[in-house]
PDB file of C-alpha atoms and ligand atoms in Angstrom:
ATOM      1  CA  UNK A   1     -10.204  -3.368 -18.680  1.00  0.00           C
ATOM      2  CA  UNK A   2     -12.583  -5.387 -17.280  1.00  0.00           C
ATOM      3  CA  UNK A   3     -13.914  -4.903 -13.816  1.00  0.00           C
ATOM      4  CA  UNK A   4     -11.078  -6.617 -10.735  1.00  0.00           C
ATOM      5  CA  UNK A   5     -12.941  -9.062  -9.141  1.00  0.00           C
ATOM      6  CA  UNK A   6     -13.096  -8.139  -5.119  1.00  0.00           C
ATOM      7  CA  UNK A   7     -13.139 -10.454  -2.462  1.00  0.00           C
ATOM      8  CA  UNK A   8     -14.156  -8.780   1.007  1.00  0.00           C
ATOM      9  CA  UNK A   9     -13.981 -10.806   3.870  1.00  0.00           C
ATOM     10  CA  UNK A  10     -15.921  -9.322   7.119  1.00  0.00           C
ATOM     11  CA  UNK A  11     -17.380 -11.019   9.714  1.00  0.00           C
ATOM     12  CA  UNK A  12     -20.234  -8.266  10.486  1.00  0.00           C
ATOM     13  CA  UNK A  13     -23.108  -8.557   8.746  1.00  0.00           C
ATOM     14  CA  UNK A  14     -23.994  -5.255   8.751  1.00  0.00           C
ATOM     15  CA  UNK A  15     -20.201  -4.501   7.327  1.00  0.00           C
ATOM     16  CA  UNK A  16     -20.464  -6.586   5.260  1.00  0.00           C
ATOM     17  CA  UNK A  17     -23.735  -5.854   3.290  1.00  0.00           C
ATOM     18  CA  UNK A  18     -22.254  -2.380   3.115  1.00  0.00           C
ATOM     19  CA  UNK A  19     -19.235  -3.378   1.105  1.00  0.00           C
ATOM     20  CA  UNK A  20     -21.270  -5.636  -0.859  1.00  0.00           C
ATOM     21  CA  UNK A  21     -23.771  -2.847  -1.815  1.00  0.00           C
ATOM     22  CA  UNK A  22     -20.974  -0.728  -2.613  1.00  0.00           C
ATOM     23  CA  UNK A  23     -19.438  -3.045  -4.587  1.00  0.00           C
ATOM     24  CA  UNK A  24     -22.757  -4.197  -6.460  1.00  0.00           C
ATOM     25  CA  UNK A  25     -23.658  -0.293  -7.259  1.00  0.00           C
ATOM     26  CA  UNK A  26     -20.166   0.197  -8.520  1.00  0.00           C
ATOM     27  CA  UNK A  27     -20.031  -2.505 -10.916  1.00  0.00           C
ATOM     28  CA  UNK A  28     -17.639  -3.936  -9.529  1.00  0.00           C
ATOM     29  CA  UNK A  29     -17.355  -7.975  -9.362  1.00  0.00           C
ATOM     30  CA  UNK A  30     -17.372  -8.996  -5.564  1.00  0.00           C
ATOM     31  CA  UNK A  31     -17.461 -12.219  -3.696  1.00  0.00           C
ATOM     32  CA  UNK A  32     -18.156 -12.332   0.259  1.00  0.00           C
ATOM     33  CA  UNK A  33     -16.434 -14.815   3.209  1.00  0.00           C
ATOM     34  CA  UNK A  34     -16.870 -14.334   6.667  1.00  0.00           C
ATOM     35  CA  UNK A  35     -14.217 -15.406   8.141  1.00  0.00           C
ATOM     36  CA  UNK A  36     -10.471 -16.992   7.711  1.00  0.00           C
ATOM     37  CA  UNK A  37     -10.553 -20.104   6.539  1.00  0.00           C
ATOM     38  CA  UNK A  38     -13.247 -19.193   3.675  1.00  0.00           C
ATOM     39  CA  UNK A  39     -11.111 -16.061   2.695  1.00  0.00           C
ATOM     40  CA  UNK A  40      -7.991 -18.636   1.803  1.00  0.00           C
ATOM     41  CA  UNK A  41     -10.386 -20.916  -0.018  1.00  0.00           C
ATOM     42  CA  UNK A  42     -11.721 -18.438  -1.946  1.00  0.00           C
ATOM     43  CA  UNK A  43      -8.446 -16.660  -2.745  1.00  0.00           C
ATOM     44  CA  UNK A  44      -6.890 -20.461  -4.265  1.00  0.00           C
ATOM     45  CA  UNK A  45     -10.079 -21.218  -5.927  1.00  0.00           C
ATOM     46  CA  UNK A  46     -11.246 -18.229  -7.438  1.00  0.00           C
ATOM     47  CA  UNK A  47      -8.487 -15.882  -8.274  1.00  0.00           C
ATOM     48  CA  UNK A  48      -9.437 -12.897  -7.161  1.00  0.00           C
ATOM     49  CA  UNK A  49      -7.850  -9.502  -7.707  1.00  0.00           C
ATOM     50  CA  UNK A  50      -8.080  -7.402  -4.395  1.00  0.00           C
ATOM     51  CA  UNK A  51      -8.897  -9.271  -1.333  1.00  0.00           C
ATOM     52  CA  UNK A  52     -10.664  -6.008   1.255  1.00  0.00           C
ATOM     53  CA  UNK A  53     -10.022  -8.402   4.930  1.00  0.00           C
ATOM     54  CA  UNK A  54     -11.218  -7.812   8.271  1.00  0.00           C
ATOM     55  CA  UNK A  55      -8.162  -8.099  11.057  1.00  0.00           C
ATOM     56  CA  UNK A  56     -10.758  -8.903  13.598  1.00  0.00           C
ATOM     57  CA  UNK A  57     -12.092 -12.874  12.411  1.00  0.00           C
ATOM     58  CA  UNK A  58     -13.502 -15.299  14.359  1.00  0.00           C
ATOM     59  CA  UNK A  59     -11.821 -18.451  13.625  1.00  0.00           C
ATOM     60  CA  UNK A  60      -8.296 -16.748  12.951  1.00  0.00           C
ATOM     61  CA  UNK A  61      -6.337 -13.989  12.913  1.00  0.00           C
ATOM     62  CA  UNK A  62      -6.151 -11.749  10.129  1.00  0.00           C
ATOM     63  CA  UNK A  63      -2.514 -11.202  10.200  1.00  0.00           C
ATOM     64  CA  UNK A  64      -2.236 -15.398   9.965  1.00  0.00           C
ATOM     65  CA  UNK A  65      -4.956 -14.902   6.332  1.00  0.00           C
ATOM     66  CA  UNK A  66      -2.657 -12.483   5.072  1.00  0.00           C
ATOM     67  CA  UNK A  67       0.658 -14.676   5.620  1.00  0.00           C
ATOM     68  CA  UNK A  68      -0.881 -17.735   4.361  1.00  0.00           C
ATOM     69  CA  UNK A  69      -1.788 -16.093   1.257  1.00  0.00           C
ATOM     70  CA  UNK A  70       1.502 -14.337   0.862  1.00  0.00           C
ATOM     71  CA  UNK A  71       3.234 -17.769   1.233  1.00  0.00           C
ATOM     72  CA  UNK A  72       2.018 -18.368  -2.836  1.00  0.00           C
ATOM     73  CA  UNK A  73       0.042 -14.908  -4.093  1.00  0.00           C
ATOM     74  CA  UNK A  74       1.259 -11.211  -4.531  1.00  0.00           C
ATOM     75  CA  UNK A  75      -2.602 -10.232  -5.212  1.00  0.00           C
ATOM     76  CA  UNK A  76      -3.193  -6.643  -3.363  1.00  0.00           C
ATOM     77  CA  UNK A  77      -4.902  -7.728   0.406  1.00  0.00           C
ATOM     78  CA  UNK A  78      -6.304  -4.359   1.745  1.00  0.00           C
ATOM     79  CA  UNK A  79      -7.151  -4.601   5.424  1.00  0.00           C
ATOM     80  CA  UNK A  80      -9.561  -3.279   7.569  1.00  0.00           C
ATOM     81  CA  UNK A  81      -9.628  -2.442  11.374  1.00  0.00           C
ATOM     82  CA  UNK A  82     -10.877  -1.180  14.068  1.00  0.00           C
ATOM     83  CA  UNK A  83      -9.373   1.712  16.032  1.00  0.00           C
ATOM     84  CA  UNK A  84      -7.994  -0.266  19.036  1.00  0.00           C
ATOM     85  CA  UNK A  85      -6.382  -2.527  16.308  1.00  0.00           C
ATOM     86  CA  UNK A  86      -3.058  -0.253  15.695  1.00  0.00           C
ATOM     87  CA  UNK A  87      -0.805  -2.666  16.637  1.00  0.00           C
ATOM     88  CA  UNK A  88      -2.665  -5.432  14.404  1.00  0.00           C
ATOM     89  CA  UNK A  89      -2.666  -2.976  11.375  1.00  0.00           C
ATOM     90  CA  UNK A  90       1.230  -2.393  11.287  1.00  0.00           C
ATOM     91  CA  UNK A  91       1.242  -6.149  11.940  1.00  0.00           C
ATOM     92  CA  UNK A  92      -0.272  -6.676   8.983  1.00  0.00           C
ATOM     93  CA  UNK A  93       1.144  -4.071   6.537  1.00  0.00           C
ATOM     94  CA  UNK A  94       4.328  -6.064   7.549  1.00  0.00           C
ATOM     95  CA  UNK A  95       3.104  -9.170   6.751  1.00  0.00           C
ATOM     96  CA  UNK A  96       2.197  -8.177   3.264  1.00  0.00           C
ATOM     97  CA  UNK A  97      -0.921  -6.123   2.985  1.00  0.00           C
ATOM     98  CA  UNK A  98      -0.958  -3.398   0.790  1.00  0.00           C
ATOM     99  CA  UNK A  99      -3.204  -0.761   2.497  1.00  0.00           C
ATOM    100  CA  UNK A 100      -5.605  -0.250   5.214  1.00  0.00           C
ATOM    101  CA  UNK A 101      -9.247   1.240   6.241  1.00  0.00           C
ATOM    102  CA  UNK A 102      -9.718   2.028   9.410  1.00  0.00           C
ATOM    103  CA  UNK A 103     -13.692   1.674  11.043  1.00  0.00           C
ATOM    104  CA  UNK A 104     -15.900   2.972  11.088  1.00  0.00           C
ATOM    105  CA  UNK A 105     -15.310   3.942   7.106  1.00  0.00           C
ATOM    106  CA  UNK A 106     -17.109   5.865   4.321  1.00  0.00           C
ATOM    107  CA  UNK A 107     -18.410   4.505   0.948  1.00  0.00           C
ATOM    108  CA  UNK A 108     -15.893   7.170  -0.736  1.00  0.00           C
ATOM    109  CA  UNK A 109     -13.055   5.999   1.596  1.00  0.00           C
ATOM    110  CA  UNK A 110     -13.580   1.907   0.435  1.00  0.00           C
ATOM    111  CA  UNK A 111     -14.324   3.567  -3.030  1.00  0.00           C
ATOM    112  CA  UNK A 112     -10.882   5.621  -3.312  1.00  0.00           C
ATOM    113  CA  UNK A 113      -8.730   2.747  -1.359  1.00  0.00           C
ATOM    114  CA  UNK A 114      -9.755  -0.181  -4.667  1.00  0.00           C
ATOM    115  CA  UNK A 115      -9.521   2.709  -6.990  1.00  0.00           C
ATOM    116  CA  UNK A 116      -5.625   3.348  -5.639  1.00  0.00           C
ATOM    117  CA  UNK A 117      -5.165  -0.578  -5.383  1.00  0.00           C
ATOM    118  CA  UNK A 118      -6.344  -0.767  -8.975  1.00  0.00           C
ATOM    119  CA  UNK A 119      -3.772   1.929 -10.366  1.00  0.00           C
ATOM    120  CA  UNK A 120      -1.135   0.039  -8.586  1.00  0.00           C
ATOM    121  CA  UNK A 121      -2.174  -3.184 -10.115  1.00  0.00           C
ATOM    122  CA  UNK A 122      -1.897  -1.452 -14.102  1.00  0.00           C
ATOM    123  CA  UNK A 123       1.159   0.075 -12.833  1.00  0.00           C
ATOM    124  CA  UNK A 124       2.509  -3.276 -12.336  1.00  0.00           C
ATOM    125  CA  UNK A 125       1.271  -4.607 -14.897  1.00  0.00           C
ATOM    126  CA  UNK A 126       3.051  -2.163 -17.256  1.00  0.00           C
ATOM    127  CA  UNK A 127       6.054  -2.005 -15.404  1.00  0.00           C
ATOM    128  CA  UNK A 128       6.321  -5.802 -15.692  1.00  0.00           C
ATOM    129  CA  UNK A 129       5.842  -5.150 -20.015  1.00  0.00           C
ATOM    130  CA  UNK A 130       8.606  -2.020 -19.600  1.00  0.00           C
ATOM    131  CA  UNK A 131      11.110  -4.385 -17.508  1.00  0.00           C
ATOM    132  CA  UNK A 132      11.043  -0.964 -15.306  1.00  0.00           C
ATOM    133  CA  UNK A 133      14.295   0.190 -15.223  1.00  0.00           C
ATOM    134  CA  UNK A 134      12.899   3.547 -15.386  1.00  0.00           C
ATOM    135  CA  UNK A 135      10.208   5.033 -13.286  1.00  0.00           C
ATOM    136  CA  UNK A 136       8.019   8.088 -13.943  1.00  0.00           C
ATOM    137  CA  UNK A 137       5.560   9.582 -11.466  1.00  0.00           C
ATOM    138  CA  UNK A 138       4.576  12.880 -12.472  1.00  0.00           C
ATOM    139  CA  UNK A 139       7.670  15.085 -12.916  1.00  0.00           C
ATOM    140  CA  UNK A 140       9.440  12.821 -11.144  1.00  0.00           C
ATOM    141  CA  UNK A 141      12.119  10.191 -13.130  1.00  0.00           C
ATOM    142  CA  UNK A 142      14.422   7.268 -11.151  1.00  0.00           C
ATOM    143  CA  UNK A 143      16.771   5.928 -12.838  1.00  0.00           C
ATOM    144  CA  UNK A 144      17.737   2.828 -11.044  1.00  0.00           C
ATOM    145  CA  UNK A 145      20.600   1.592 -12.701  1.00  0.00           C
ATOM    146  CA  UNK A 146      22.017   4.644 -13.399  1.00  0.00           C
ATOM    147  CA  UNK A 147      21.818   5.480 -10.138  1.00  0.00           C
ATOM    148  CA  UNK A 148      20.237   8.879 -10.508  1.00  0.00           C
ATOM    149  CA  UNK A 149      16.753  11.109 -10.187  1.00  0.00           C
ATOM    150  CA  UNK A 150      15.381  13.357 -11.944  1.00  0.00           C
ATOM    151  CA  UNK A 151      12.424  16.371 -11.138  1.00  0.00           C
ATOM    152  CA  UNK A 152      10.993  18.293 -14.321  1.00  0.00           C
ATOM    153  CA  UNK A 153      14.281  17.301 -16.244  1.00  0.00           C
ATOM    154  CA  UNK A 154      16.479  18.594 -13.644  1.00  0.00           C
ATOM    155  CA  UNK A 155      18.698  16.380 -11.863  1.00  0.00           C
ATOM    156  CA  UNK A 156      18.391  16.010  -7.856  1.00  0.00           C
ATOM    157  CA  UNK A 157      21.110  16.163  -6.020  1.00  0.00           C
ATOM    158  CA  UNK A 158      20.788  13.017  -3.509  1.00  0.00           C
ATOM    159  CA  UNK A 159      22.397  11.564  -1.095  1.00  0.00           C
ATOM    160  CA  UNK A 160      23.079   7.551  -0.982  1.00  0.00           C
ATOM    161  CA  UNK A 161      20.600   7.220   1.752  1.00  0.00           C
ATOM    162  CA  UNK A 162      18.083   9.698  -0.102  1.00  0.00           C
ATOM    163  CA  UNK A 163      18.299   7.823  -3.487  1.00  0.00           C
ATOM    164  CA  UNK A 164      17.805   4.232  -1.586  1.00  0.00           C
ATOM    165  CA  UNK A 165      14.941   6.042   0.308  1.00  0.00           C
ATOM    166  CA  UNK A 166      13.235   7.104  -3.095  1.00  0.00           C
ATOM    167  CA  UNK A 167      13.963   3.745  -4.685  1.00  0.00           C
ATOM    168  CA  UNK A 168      12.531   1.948  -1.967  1.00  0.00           C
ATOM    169  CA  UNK A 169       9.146   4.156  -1.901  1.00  0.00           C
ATOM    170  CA  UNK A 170       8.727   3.982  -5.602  1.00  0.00           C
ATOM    171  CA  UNK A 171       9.090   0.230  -6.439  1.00  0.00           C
ATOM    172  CA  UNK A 172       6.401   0.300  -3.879  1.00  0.00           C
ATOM    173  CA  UNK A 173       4.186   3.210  -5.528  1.00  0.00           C
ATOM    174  CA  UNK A 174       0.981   2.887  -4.045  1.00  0.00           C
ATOM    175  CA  UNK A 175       1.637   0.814  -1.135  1.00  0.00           C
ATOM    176  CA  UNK A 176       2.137   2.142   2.509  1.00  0.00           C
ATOM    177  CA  UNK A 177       5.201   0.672   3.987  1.00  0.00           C
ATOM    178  CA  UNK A 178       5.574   0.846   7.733  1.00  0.00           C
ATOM    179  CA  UNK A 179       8.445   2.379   9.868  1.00  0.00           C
ATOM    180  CA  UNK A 180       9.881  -1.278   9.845  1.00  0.00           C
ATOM    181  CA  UNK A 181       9.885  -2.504   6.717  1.00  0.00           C
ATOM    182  CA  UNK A 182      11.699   1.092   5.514  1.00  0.00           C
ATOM    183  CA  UNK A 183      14.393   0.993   8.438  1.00  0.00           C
ATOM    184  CA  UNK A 184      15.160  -2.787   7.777  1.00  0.00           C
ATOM    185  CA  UNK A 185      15.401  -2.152   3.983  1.00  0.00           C
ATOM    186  CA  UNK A 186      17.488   0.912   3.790  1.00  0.00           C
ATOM    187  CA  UNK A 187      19.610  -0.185   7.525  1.00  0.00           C
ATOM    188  CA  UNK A 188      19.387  -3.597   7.776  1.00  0.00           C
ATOM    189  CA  UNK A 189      17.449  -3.371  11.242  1.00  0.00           C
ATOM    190  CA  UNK A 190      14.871  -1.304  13.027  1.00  0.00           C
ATOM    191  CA  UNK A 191      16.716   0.250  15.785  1.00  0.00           C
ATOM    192  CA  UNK A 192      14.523   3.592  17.613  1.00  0.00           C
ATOM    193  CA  UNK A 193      17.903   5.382  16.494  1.00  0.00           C
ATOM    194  CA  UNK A 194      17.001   4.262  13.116  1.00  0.00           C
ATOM    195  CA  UNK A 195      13.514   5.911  13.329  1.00  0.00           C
ATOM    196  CA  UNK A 196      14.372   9.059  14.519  1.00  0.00           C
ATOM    197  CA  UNK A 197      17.569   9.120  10.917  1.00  0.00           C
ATOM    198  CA  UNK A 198      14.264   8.110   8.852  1.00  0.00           C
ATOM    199  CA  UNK A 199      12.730  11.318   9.746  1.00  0.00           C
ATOM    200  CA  UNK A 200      15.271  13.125   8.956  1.00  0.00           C
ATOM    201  CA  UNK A 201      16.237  11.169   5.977  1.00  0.00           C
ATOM    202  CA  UNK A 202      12.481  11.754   4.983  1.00  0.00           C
ATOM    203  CA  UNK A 203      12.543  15.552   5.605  1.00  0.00           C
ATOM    204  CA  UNK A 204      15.652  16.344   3.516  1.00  0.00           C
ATOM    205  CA  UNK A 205      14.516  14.084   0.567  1.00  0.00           C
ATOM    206  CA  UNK A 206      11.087  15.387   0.727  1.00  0.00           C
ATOM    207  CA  UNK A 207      12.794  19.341   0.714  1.00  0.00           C
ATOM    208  CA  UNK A 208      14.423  18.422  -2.900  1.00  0.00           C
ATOM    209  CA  UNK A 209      11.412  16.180  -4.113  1.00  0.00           C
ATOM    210  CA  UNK A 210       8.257  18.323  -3.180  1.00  0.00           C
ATOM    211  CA  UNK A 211       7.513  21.845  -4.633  1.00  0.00           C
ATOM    212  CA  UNK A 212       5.745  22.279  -1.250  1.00  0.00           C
ATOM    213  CA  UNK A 213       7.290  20.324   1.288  1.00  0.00           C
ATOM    214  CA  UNK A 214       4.466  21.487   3.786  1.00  0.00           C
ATOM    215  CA  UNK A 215       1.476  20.089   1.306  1.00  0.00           C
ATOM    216  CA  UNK A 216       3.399  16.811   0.177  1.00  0.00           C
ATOM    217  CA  UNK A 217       2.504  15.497  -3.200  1.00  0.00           C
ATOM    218  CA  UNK A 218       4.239  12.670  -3.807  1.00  0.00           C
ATOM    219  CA  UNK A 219       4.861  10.986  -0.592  1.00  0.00           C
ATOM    220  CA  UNK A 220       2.346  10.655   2.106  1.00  0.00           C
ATOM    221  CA  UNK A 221       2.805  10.306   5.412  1.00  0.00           C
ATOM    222  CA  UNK A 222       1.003   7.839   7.363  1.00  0.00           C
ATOM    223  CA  UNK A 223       1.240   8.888  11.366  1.00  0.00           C
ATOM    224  CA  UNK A 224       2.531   6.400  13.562  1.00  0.00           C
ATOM    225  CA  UNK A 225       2.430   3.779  10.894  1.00  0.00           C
ATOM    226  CA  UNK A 226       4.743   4.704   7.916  1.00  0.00           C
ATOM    227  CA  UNK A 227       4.697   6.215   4.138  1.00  0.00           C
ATOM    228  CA  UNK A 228       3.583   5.833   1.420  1.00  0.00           C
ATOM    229  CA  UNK A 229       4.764   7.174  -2.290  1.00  0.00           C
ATOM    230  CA  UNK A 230       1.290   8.034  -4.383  1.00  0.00           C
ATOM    231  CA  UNK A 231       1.106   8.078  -8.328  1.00  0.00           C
ATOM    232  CA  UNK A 232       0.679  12.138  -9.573  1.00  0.00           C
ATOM    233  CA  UNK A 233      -1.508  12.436 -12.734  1.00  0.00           C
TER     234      UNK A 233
HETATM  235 CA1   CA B   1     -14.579  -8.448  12.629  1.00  0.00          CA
END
């Protein structure tokens, strides 16, 4: 496969040189804005295949970037913020961005985030071939229209909620979805009561998915932000 080409859109300087020496050492393809209104040009003109994007721009706000390029591309936006940006991260995880870095970051951090972004694009890709009524992670086997999962062959014993739960996470393998996004999907809104069933919801599914429910394997959590399902070799 050839290499993705990146586009990383940072404001900093000194940010930005670091993702673009990263990028160049890697052998990866890379292309640089610094700020907004660049980032959407370059996304319609030049097709790019993961977009790495600042929250923190000068002449808009990230969140706006990622909405205007949701309004016509699916391409994988990863975002980047500072610490005192919480709010701005969920923001934007709801808006459509696939993952986040958080500042100050390492080279292996930026490194393992495009490698992650990349699996989820083949995944995709082959899912799309498949039709995907099936999906295998690991030991782990949904079947979505037959309304079932499966865990080394044996079935799990789920209940509605669970199996909605694990459908939601794993058409989304790969991607952190945030508190809201789950309790609107499975709920139809994002009451606090409906936070507080999601843990538990979470707990019980994760005590029939994971060998080791203390050392999750297939489905991260992501503290005060949301989960995320990962793909097991
Ligand atoms: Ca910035």
């Amino acid at each position: 496969m050839n290499k993705p080409l990146i586009l990383a859109v940072e404001d900093d300087a000194p940010i930005r040189n670091l993702i673009s020496t990263t990028l160049k050492t890697n052998d990866y393809r890379y292309q640089l804005a610094s700020n907004g209104k660049e980032a959407i040009l370059a996304v319609s003109t030049q097709n790019p295949d993961i977009v790495l994007l600042d929250l923190g721009l000068p002449d808009m706000d990230g969140v706006e970037v990622i909405r205007t390029i949701r309004s016509w591309s699916n391409l994988p936006i990863i975002v980047i913020s500072a610490r005192s940006e919480e709010r701005d991260k969920i923001e934007a995880l709801d808006a459509g961005a696939d993952d986040y870095l958080t500042k100050p970051f390492s080279v292996e951090e930026l490194l393992a985030r495009i490698r992650t972004t990349q699996r989820r694009l083949s995944y995709m890709t082959s899912e799309m071939l498949t039709a995907g009524s099936v999906f295998e992670n690991g030991k782990l086997r949904v079947d979505y229209a037959g309304g079932c999962a499966y865990l080394d062959g044996q079935e799990l014993h789920l209940t509605p909620i669970e199996f909605k739960l694990l459908c939601l996470l794993s058409r989304n393998v790969g991607k952190v979805l945030t508190h809201t996004f789950i309790t609107q999907n499975i709920w139809g809104q994002s009451w606090d009561s409906n936070m507080a069933s999601l843990r538990v919801f979470m707990a019980t599914l994760r005590k029939k998915l994971e060998p080791t429910p203390d050392s999750p394997q297939y489905i991260q959590t992501h503290i005060g932000v949301g989960y995320r399902m990962v793909r097991v070799e």
